[in-house]
Amino acid sequence: MNGAQALIRTLADAGVALCFTNPGTSEMHFVAALDTEPRLRAVLTLFEGVATGAADGYARMAGKPAATLLHLGCGLGNGLANLHNARKGRVPVLNIVGDHATQHVPLDAQLQSDIETVARNVSPGFVRTSASTAALCRDATDALAACIGPPGGVATLVLPADVSWGRGGAPQAFAPPAPPAAADPQRVQSIARLLAGAGPRTAFLLGARALQDEGVLQDLARIARRTGARLLAEVFPARLRRGAGLPPVPRLAYLAELAAVQLAGLQHLVLVDAKSPVSFFAYPGKPGDLLPRGCALHTLAAPHEDVPASVRWLMQAASAGAAEPLLQPARRPPRPHGPFTADRACQAIGHLLPESAIVVDEAQTSGIRLPSMTAGCPPHDVLTLTGGAIGQALPCAVGAAIACPQRKVLALTGDGSAMYTLQALWTMARERLDVVCVVFNNGAYAILNLELQRVGATGSGAKARAQLDIGNPALDFVRLAEGMGVPARRALTTEDFTQALEHALATPGPHLIDAVLPPALTGLRLRALPRLLDMLAHLPRPLARAVKRGIAP
Amino acid sequence: MNGAQALIRTLADAGVALCFTNPGTSEMHFVAALDTEPRLRAVLTLFEGVATGAADGYARMAGKPAATLLHLGCGLGNGLANLHNARKGRVPVLNIVGDHATQHVPLDAQLQSDIETVARNVSPGFVRTSASTAALCRDATDALAACIGPPGGVATLVLPADVSWGRGGAPQAFAPPAPPAAADPQRVQSIARLLAGAGPRTAFLLGARALQDEGVLQDLARIARRTGARLLAEVFPARLRRGAGLPPVPRLAYLAELAAVQLAGLQHLVLVDAKSPVSFFAYPGKPGDLLPRGCALHTLAAPHEDVPASVRWLMQAASAGAAEPLLQPARRPPRPHGPFTADRACQAIGHLLPESAIVVDEAQTSGIRLPSMTAGCPPHDVLTLTGGAIGQALPCAVGAAIACPQRKVLALTGDGSAMYTLQALWTMARERLDVVCVVFNNGAYAILNLELQRVGATGSGAKARAQLDIGNPALDFVRLAEGMGVPARRALTTEDFTQALEHALATPGPHLIDAVLPPALTGLRLRALPRLLDMLAHLPRPLARAVKRGIAP
């Protein structure tokens, strides 16, 4: 048995069922070995950013890691952006990166590069070059343990070609990962004490492991009901379970000015698998740390700790077990009519979203109304842009669809974002995945139109504006999708869009809807926004509270 | 004047005329400052790999660096593969990578990553995060000096948002780069001595700076004529000047078995801006070092040394100044007819290639006959895959076309390669570049079909073969091109292809030809190749010499 065959056996024994690939010559023995192991499915991608994003999406939904198979430092480089998203979301991904044979490295051939250095940034917890065929499978189980965690993350195993083709590979059994650390009873007790009569000046900030499990959400909602404390979700959780019959948890807003309104007046913020809120970018003269002055920070469960047990424990300590949690009533917006806007597209999605859908949301400016439009839809999962590296929605949807073949996946993306990793469409067609892609095609890096003003950049003219304009030439996503084998429709009106969405949701296999929209934030509305945001931050409290409710229900 | 404005002034003063961009929020002040400096042209790309590949192609043809503008570590990551190609080709590229504001870094916001580590692999010579607005322009001139060299390379300047927006920017004058080091007279003399009656057992191996200048090529050809020594080009030079009336220099073959035949019997190999030949990949039981046993290695000019002066000096020392160089006669293949194959597509290119064309060659298996078919065409430049990181041809063509607006650029790419950085087509359409893209669409990672056998990977079956098959679903490059605003035609026959090429070359602006081909190396031919290659390595000498002449004229 050669190294590659033993490695694949080891992975399959450990429960790794998927490998998202874009191989080259140095990975040919791994590729050849695929036929020796029926339990490992290999899904080919045309670009490494698709492979890494798919592995991220798969793990978010399957609750276990997939492997990637990448070609040398350049292949890993192409996958970095979506690995960054996985790292920030603490999503387990196991990279297998082929390298030159050991004896070839000193020759500095054309493709020679420092793979470990490239990997360091996205997988700080585990980067190892396997030194021998005999050591390979132990290295692989170490990598798997590191990526599963807790906390999970990206682990990178560099696989030299001679280690792969060498004889004497010995599969290794994988020990189940250690359970997460239990919460500190003193911490739980002290949080329980401050909850007594806390009211809305105390809030919980929830990360993915508090947001993706209905039981945990129910427990947290009981605590909130019993104590009056508020529940908030981090701005970009890896996975968020929501919809009718579930406790509603508003997400912190992307815009720091709005998030500040949501957080204003807090005296205690309790973190559950989350970090203290900071603004996405820095802006001249504005604080990046969004924790209100004087607000005390508490940690109920850190990422390496047992979230469900900690929450349950706190619920008992707070005598909240019998409280009736506030649940989201079932409601859908009506079928939209009128001029076609991004808001109406979101309304159509809310009108039609099927039960158990998985929504991968990278709709940026166009998706602002999405949370409110889908709040009362049947229960669904939302996967978000954890690390802010755009080009995530389409690859992530590939992985989610493979993890959950019985569920509809809705991938929402801006036109700019879609173009980073559009090759994901080909894998959707090849694997006949049930993914409906909606491209909000407004011909602009619309969010940058806003950011250009928010950062206070002055003196910009035609050259600067051209840098944000991707409408010249206009991108035709129908042709782009069809070029990769995905059926597509263009929507120019609200009715077009709603019908196209209805059709796509009812028809198996991948679909793309090119939603041709006016810019999301233009003209007066865009120019007014920075001033509006400033005003919001200084609203009288009752008005601010009303705004809060409207932001991200 | 803020930092960004001062930086842009400094770059323009230093002669940097182009910036290939894909900006985000942290680069908005740089973007706004573009309107303050008419001498710096900003060309937007939809993906960072296009920006970096375009900067590479621009510098190869303009002989001076362009800047890139990239967004944080993730944007740089997306650009790594083509920066790797620039690094390996010693092509000057100046990366400007926006970062969070200094005070925002410790908050570990979503997009926070270790940019310097990501940069290290591709720009080992210069990575610096500018610490203040006052220091910025000095940092920029240091970066520029590092990237221009000699030897040239990639330099990365990390630009925190607050350094960009801060007041007190002070433009810096750029001192012209130091001239390259003169060659060592003793080395020149000793090489001159061994050349006396050297004959064909001595060869020169030439890198880009020996290959791109007609004067240097003529001098080398005089030396070859006078001494009988042979001229060889490195396998993937950054730029190669060739065609009718110029000294022909065959390139070393990509396949190590063929390169070994080219090098067999050599007693002396003289490097001119090149490194000792090694195989592209390692293969079990085969040497990676291609220098024949017993062959002595000499360096006439290292990458940091003055190539033209060294060559001229040697020409004089070898009394070769009056020798009549062998020049390539003008000849073109006839218009092709018969079943459509990659070879006939290459023949059509040879039949039609216009004077002064720039050929960006990433045609992999399909382009095997290209060198022989175009050898006697009017003088042209060839830009090749210096670092082996695929997805280079289309971006590189963007940069070459911008550097040389009066010349036709022909970008030749495989279907697999094209899909890594297809977004380059949009920039071609936007900037109305005179680029004719030919996609050799054989539905496969054809080269991997070959490599799978060459590495001796056995036991592969349907799963392995599926990893090399990109014909399911078939990629339709006509739709893909039209989706980005580039007119395109599908060619199914030799006549289609020749007509489409004729039309594209005669019509300004970008064009794409989707050359739908049978797999380049299939069936019997593919299975027979490894054995054929082994046989070649053991040919009787006269036969081998005939083969050598046929490989890469």
PDB file of N, CA and C in Angstrom, chain B residues 107-163:
ATOM      1  N   LEU B 107      -7.895  44.685  17.122  1.00  0.00           N
ATOM      2  CA  LEU B 107      -9.287  44.285  17.372  1.00  0.00           C
ATOM      3  C   LEU B 107      -9.637  42.977  16.659  1.00  0.00           C
ATOM      4  N   ASP B 108      -8.759  42.512  15.784  1.00  0.00           N
ATOM      5  CA  ASP B 108      -8.974  41.236  15.097  1.00  0.00           C
ATOM      6  C   ASP B 108     -10.354  41.179  14.426  1.00  0.00           C
ATOM      7  N   ALA B 109     -10.643  42.202  13.634  1.00  0.00           N
ATOM      8  CA  ALA B 109     -11.922  42.240  12.907  1.00  0.00           C
ATOM      9  C   ALA B 109     -11.953  41.117  11.877  1.00  0.00           C
ATOM     10  N   GLN B 110     -13.102  40.968  11.243  1.00  0.00           N
ATOM     11  CA  GLN B 110     -13.331  39.816  10.352  1.00  0.00           C
ATOM     12  C   GLN B 110     -12.233  39.658   9.306  1.00  0.00           C
ATOM     13  N   LEU B 111     -11.837  40.763   8.685  1.00  0.00           N
ATOM     14  CA  LEU B 111     -10.875  40.643   7.586  1.00  0.00           C
ATOM     15  C   LEU B 111      -9.428  40.730   8.042  1.00  0.00           C
ATOM     16  N   GLN B 112      -9.183  40.755   9.349  1.00  0.00           N
ATOM     17  CA  GLN B 112      -7.810  40.815   9.841  1.00  0.00           C
ATOM     18  C   GLN B 112      -7.057  39.534   9.481  1.00  0.00           C
ATOM     19  N   SER B 113      -5.879  39.700   8.899  1.00  0.00           N
ATOM     20  CA  SER B 113      -5.020  38.547   8.661  1.00  0.00           C
ATOM     21  C   SER B 113      -3.579  39.024   8.594  1.00  0.00           C
ATOM     22  N   ASP B 114      -2.679  38.081   8.536  1.00  0.00           N
ATOM     23  CA  ASP B 114      -1.258  38.408   8.571  1.00  0.00           C
ATOM     24  C   ASP B 114      -0.756  38.598   7.136  1.00  0.00           C
ATOM     25  N   ILE B 115      -0.886  39.831   6.646  1.00  0.00           N
ATOM     26  CA  ILE B 115      -0.583  40.119   5.243  1.00  0.00           C
ATOM     27  C   ILE B 115       0.890  39.868   4.930  1.00  0.00           C
ATOM     28  N   GLU B 116       1.756  40.267   5.847  1.00  0.00           N
ATOM     29  CA  GLU B 116       3.190  40.117   5.565  1.00  0.00           C
ATOM     30  C   GLU B 116       3.556  38.650   5.336  1.00  0.00           C
ATOM     31  N   THR B 117       2.959  37.768   6.121  1.00  0.00           N
ATOM     32  CA  THR B 117       3.256  36.344   5.929  1.00  0.00           C
ATOM     33  C   THR B 117       2.769  35.861   4.570  1.00  0.00           C
ATOM     34  N   VAL B 118       1.586  36.295   4.188  1.00  0.00           N
ATOM     35  CA  VAL B 118       1.084  35.899   2.872  1.00  0.00           C
ATOM     36  C   VAL B 118       2.030  36.399   1.770  1.00  0.00           C
ATOM     37  N   ALA B 119       2.565  37.592   1.960  1.00  0.00           N
ATOM     38  CA  ALA B 119       3.410  38.203   0.922  1.00  0.00           C
ATOM     39  C   ALA B 119       4.791  37.564   0.825  1.00  0.00           C
ATOM     40  N   ARG B 120       5.243  37.012   1.939  1.00  0.00           N
ATOM     41  CA  ARG B 120       6.638  36.560   2.039  1.00  0.00           C
ATOM     42  C   ARG B 120       7.018  35.585   0.916  1.00  0.00           C
ATOM     43  N   ASN B 121       6.133  34.685   0.614  1.00  0.00           N
ATOM     44  CA  ASN B 121       6.431  33.626  -0.341  1.00  0.00           C
ATOM     45  C   ASN B 121       6.727  34.164  -1.737  1.00  0.00           C
ATOM     46  N   VAL B 122       6.006  35.199  -2.152  1.00  0.00           N
ATOM     47  CA  VAL B 122       6.180  35.700  -3.519  1.00  0.00           C
ATOM     48  C   VAL B 122       7.066  36.925  -3.602  1.00  0.00           C
ATOM     49  N   SER B 123       7.268  37.612  -2.479  1.00  0.00           N
ATOM     50  CA  SER B 123       8.159  38.777  -2.546  1.00  0.00           C
ATOM     51  C   SER B 123       9.164  38.689  -1.411  1.00  0.00           C
ATOM     52  N   PRO B 124      10.038  37.677  -1.497  1.00  0.00           N
ATOM     53  CA  PRO B 124      10.986  37.477  -0.400  1.00  0.00           C
ATOM     54  C   PRO B 124      11.934  38.665  -0.231  1.00  0.00           C
ATOM     55  N   GLY B 125      12.159  39.412  -1.293  1.00  0.00           N
ATOM     56  CA  GLY B 125      13.142  40.492  -1.218  1.00  0.00           C
ATOM     57  C   GLY B 125      12.640  41.750  -0.550  1.00  0.00           C
ATOM     58  N   PHE B 126      11.323  41.995  -0.580  1.00  0.00           N
ATOM     59  CA  PHE B 126      10.812  43.240   0.022  1.00  0.00           C
ATOM     60  C   PHE B 126       9.363  43.077   0.442  1.00  0.00           C
ATOM     61  N   VAL B 127       9.153  43.074   1.744  1.00  0.00           N
ATOM     62  CA  VAL B 127       7.810  43.149   2.324  1.00  0.00           C
ATOM     63  C   VAL B 127       7.905  44.167   3.449  1.00  0.00           C
ATOM     64  N   ARG B 128       7.116  45.216   3.383  1.00  0.00           N
ATOM     65  CA  ARG B 128       7.173  46.205   4.465  1.00  0.00           C
ATOM     66  C   ARG B 128       5.794  46.816   4.678  1.00  0.00           C
ATOM     67  N   THR B 129       5.407  46.933   5.956  1.00  0.00           N
ATOM     68  CA  THR B 129       4.187  47.644   6.301  1.00  0.00           C
ATOM     69  C   THR B 129       4.581  49.068   6.654  1.00  0.00           C
ATOM     70  N   SER B 130       4.039  50.009   5.937  1.00  0.00           N
ATOM     71  CA  SER B 130       4.411  51.405   6.171  1.00  0.00           C
ATOM     72  C   SER B 130       3.860  51.860   7.523  1.00  0.00           C
ATOM     73  N   ALA B 131       4.743  52.436   8.322  1.00  0.00           N
ATOM     74  CA  ALA B 131       4.377  52.724   9.713  1.00  0.00           C
ATOM     75  C   ALA B 131       3.769  54.103   9.905  1.00  0.00           C
ATOM     76  N   SER B 132       3.951  55.002   8.959  1.00  0.00           N
ATOM     77  CA  SER B 132       3.404  56.357   9.140  1.00  0.00           C
ATOM     78  C   SER B 132       3.278  57.050   7.796  1.00  0.00           C
ATOM     79  N   THR B 133       2.404  58.037   7.766  1.00  0.00           N
ATOM     80  CA  THR B 133       2.218  58.816   6.540  1.00  0.00           C
ATOM     81  C   THR B 133       3.527  59.491   6.145  1.00  0.00           C
ATOM     82  N   ALA B 134       4.286  59.928   7.137  1.00  0.00           N
ATOM     83  CA  ALA B 134       5.549  60.601   6.831  1.00  0.00           C
ATOM     84  C   ALA B 134       6.538  59.645   6.169  1.00  0.00           C
ATOM     85  N   ALA B 135       6.508  58.377   6.577  1.00  0.00           N
ATOM     86  CA  ALA B 135       7.483  57.415   6.036  1.00  0.00           C
ATOM     87  C   ALA B 135       7.028  56.776   4.733  1.00  0.00           C
ATOM     88  N   LEU B 136       5.742  56.943   4.390  1.00  0.00           N
ATOM     89  CA  LEU B 136       5.146  56.150   3.300  1.00  0.00           C
ATOM     90  C   LEU B 136       5.896  56.256   1.975  1.00  0.00           C
ATOM     91  N   CYS B 137       6.211  57.486   1.577  1.00  0.00           N
ATOM     92  CA  CYS B 137       6.759  57.636   0.224  1.00  0.00           C
ATOM     93  C   CYS B 137       8.201  57.125   0.145  1.00  0.00           C
ATOM     94  N   ARG B 138       8.920  57.217   1.237  1.00  0.00           N
ATOM     95  CA  ARG B 138      10.250  56.605   1.291  1.00  0.00           C
ATOM     96  C   ARG B 138      10.105  55.070   1.196  1.00  0.00           C
ATOM     97  N   ASP B 139       9.142  54.528   1.911  1.00  0.00           N
ATOM     98  CA  ASP B 139       8.883  53.081   1.804  1.00  0.00           C
ATOM     99  C   ASP B 139       8.570  52.701   0.357  1.00  0.00           C
ATOM    100  N   ALA B 140       7.804  53.560  -0.302  1.00  0.00           N
ATOM    101  CA  ALA B 140       7.418  53.254  -1.689  1.00  0.00           C
ATOM    102  C   ALA B 140       8.625  53.269  -2.615  1.00  0.00           C
ATOM    103  N   THR B 141       9.520  54.235  -2.444  1.00  0.00           N
ATOM    104  CA  THR B 141      10.694  54.255  -3.334  1.00  0.00           C
ATOM    105  C   THR B 141      11.622  53.088  -3.009  1.00  0.00           C
ATOM    106  N   ASP B 142      11.698  52.706  -1.738  1.00  0.00           N
ATOM    107  CA  ASP B 142      12.476  51.501  -1.391  1.00  0.00           C
ATOM    108  C   ASP B 142      11.877  50.262  -2.068  1.00  0.00           C
ATOM    109  N   ALA B 143      10.564  50.169  -2.029  1.00  0.00           N
ATOM    110  CA  ALA B 143       9.896  49.022  -2.643  1.00  0.00           C
ATOM    111  C   ALA B 143      10.143  48.996  -4.151  1.00  0.00           C
ATOM    112  N   LEU B 144      10.069  50.164  -4.749  1.00  0.00           N
ATOM    113  CA  LEU B 144      10.276  50.281  -6.191  1.00  0.00           C
ATOM    114  C   LEU B 144      11.706  49.874  -6.557  1.00  0.00           C
ATOM    115  N   ALA B 145      12.657  50.339  -5.765  1.00  0.00           N
ATOM    116  CA  ALA B 145      14.058  49.971  -6.029  1.00  0.00           C
ATOM    117  C   ALA B 145      14.229  48.460  -5.906  1.00  0.00           C
ATOM    118  N   ALA B 146      13.591  47.865  -4.897  1.00  0.00           N
ATOM    119  CA  ALA B 146      13.721  46.418  -4.701  1.00  0.00           C
ATOM    120  C   ALA B 146      13.103  45.654  -5.863  1.00  0.00           C
ATOM    121  N   CYS B 147      11.986  46.150  -6.384  1.00  0.00           N
ATOM    122  CA  CYS B 147      11.333  45.368  -7.438  1.00  0.00           C
ATOM    123  C   CYS B 147      12.009  45.561  -8.788  1.00  0.00           C
ATOM    124  N   ILE B 148      12.611  46.721  -9.012  1.00  0.00           N
ATOM    125  CA  ILE B 148      13.298  46.930 -10.298  1.00  0.00           C
ATOM    126  C   ILE B 148      14.605  46.150 -10.335  1.00  0.00           C
ATOM    127  N   GLY B 149      15.278  46.056  -9.200  1.00  0.00           N
ATOM    128  CA  GLY B 149      16.520  45.279  -9.137  1.00  0.00           C
ATOM    129  C   GLY B 149      17.694  46.046  -9.684  1.00  0.00           C
ATOM    130  N   PRO B 150      18.638  45.394 -10.346  1.00  0.00           N
ATOM    131  CA  PRO B 150      18.653  43.988 -10.706  1.00  0.00           C
ATOM    132  C   PRO B 150      19.048  43.080  -9.547  1.00  0.00           C
ATOM    133  N   PRO B 151      18.577  41.831  -9.498  1.00  0.00           N
ATOM    134  CA  PRO B 151      17.571  41.278 -10.403  1.00  0.00           C
ATOM    135  C   PRO B 151      16.193  41.780 -10.000  1.00  0.00           C
ATOM    136  N   GLY B 152      15.272  41.822 -10.942  1.00  0.00           N
ATOM    137  CA  GLY B 152      13.925  42.297 -10.626  1.00  0.00           C
ATOM    138  C   GLY B 152      13.137  41.277  -9.827  1.00  0.00           C
ATOM    139  N   GLY B 153      11.972  41.697  -9.391  1.00  0.00           N
ATOM    140  CA  GLY B 153      11.126  40.767  -8.644  1.00  0.00           C
ATOM    141  C   GLY B 153       9.887  41.456  -8.126  1.00  0.00           C
ATOM    142  N   VAL B 154       9.215  40.769  -7.233  1.00  0.00           N
ATOM    143  CA  VAL B 154       7.973  41.277  -6.669  1.00  0.00           C
ATOM    144  C   VAL B 154       8.287  41.946  -5.331  1.00  0.00           C
ATOM    145  N   ALA B 155       7.807  43.160  -5.133  1.00  0.00           N
ATOM    146  CA  ALA B 155       7.943  43.841  -3.844  1.00  0.00           C
ATOM    147  C   ALA B 155       6.547  44.165  -3.334  1.00  0.00           C
ATOM    148  N   THR B 156       6.363  44.038  -2.033  1.00  0.00           N
ATOM    149  CA  THR B 156       5.031  44.252  -1.460  1.00  0.00           C
ATOM    150  C   THR B 156       5.081  45.330  -0.384  1.00  0.00           C
ATOM    151  N   LEU B 157       4.312  46.375  -0.614  1.00  0.00           N
ATOM    152  CA  LEU B 157       4.176  47.455   0.354  1.00  0.00           C
ATOM    153  C   LEU B 157       2.781  47.383   0.962  1.00  0.00           C
ATOM    154  N   VAL B 158       2.731  47.176   2.273  1.00  0.00           N
ATOM    155  CA  VAL B 158       1.439  47.103   2.958  1.00  0.00           C
ATOM    156  C   VAL B 158       1.086  48.514   3.442  1.00  0.00           C
ATOM    157  N   LEU B 159      -0.122  48.944   3.095  1.00  0.00           N
ATOM    158  CA  LEU B 159      -0.535  50.334   3.316  1.00  0.00           C
ATOM    159  C   LEU B 159      -1.722  50.391   4.282  1.00  0.00           C
ATOM    160  N   PRO B 160      -1.470  50.608   5.566  1.00  0.00           N
ATOM    161  CA  PRO B 160      -2.591  50.719   6.511  1.00  0.00           C
ATOM    162  C   PRO B 160      -3.483  51.912   6.152  1.00  0.00           C
ATOM    163  N   ALA B 161      -4.781  51.756   6.388  1.00  0.00           N
ATOM    164  CA  ALA B 161      -5.738  52.780   5.969  1.00  0.00           C
ATOM    165  C   ALA B 161      -5.428  54.135   6.590  1.00  0.00           C
ATOM    166  N   ASP B 162      -4.972  54.160   7.853  1.00  0.00           N
ATOM    167  CA  ASP B 162      -4.706  55.457   8.479  1.00  0.00           C
ATOM    168  C   ASP B 162      -3.432  56.101   7.937  1.00  0.00           C
ATOM    169  N   VAL B 163      -2.485  55.286   7.497  1.00  0.00           N
ATOM    170  CA  VAL B 163      -1.299  55.846   6.838  1.00  0.00           C
ATOM    171  C   VAL B 163      -1.726  56.466   5.507  1.00  0.00           C
TER     172      VAL B 163
END
